[in-house]
Tab-separated table of C-alpha atoms in Angstrom:
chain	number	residue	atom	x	y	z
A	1	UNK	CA	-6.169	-11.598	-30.767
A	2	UNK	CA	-8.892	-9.664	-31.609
A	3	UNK	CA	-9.591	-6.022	-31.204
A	4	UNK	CA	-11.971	-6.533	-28.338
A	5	UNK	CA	-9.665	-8.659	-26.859
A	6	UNK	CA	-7.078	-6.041	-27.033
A	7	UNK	CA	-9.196	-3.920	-25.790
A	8	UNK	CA	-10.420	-5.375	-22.702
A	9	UNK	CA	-6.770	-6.449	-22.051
A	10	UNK	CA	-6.083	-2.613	-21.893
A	11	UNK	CA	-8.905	-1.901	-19.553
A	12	UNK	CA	-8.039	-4.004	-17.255
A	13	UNK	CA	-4.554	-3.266	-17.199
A	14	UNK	CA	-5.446	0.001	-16.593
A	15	UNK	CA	-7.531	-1.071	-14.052
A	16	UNK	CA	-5.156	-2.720	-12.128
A	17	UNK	CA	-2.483	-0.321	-12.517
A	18	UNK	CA	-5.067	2.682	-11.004
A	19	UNK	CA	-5.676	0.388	-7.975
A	20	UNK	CA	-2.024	-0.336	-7.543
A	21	UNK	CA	-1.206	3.407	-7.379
A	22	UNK	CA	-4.206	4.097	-4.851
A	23	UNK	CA	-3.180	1.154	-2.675
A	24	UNK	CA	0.411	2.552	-2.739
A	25	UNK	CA	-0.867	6.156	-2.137
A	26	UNK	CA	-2.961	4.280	1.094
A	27	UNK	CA	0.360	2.668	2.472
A	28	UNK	CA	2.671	6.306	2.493
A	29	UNK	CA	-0.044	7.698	4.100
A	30	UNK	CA	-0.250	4.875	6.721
A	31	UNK	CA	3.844	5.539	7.441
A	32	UNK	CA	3.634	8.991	7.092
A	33	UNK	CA	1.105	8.724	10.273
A	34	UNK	CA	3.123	6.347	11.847
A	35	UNK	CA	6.009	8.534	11.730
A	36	UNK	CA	3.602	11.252	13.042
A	37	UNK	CA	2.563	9.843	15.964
A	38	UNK	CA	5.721	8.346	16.852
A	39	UNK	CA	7.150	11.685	16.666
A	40	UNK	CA	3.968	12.672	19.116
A	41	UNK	CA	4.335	10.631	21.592
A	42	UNK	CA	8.202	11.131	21.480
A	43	UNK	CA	7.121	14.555	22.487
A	44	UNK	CA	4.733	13.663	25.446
A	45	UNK	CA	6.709	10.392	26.904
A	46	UNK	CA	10.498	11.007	25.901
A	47	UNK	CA	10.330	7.883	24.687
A	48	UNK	CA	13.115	6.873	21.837
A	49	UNK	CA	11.372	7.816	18.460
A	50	UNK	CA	12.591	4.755	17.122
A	51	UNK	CA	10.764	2.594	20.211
A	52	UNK	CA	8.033	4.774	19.500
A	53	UNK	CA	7.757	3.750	16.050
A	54	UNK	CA	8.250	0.326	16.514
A	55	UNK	CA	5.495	0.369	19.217
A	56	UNK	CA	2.622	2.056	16.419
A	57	UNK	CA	3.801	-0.697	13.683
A	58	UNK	CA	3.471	-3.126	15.907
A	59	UNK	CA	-0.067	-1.639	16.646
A	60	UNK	CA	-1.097	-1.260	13.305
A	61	UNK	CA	0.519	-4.615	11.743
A	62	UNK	CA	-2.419	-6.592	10.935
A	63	UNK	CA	-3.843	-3.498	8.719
A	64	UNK	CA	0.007	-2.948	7.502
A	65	UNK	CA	0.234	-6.587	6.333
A	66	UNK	CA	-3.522	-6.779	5.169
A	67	UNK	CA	-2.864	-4.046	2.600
A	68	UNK	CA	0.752	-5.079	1.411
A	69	UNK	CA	-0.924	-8.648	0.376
A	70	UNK	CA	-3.474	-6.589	-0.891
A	71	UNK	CA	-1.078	-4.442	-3.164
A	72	UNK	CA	1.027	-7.839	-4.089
A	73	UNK	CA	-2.263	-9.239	-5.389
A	74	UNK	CA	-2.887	-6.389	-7.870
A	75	UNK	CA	0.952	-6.825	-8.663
A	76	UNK	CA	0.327	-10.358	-10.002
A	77	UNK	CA	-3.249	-9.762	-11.334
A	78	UNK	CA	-1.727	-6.829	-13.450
A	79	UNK	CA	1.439	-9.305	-14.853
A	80	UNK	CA	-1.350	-11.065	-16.120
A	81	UNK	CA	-3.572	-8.635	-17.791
A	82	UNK	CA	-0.776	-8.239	-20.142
């Protein structure tokens, strides 16, 4: 393999590995709001937190299952940047 080659390689590698971080950054945040507002509207409607919680992932499932394929993809594109 050739320099450039190697090079490239490395770049996108890197690449790959920055968006996997930021798309797992994107995700805790998405949870940590969940739990938030589960915890809120424990607060205001007595409802169980955990029924609470379940209610908000339910809400927010599509954008929940959007990003995990989205973070699975980056998985696989960086096995093969090696």
């Amino acid at each position: 393999m050739s320099w450039e080659g190697i090079l490239k390689g490395e770049e996108e590698y890197s690449f790959y590995l920055g968006q996997i971080e930021k798309i797992e950054k994107m995700l805790e945040r998405l949870y940590d709001d969940i739990e938030k507002s589960a915890i809120e509207m424990n607060k205001q409607t007595d409802l169980p937190i955990e029924q609470a919680r379940k209610i908000i992932k339910n809400i927010q499932k599509g954008t929940i299952d959007e990003i995990e394929k989205t973070l699975e993809e980056f998985k696989q594109k960086l096995e093969r940047s090696f």
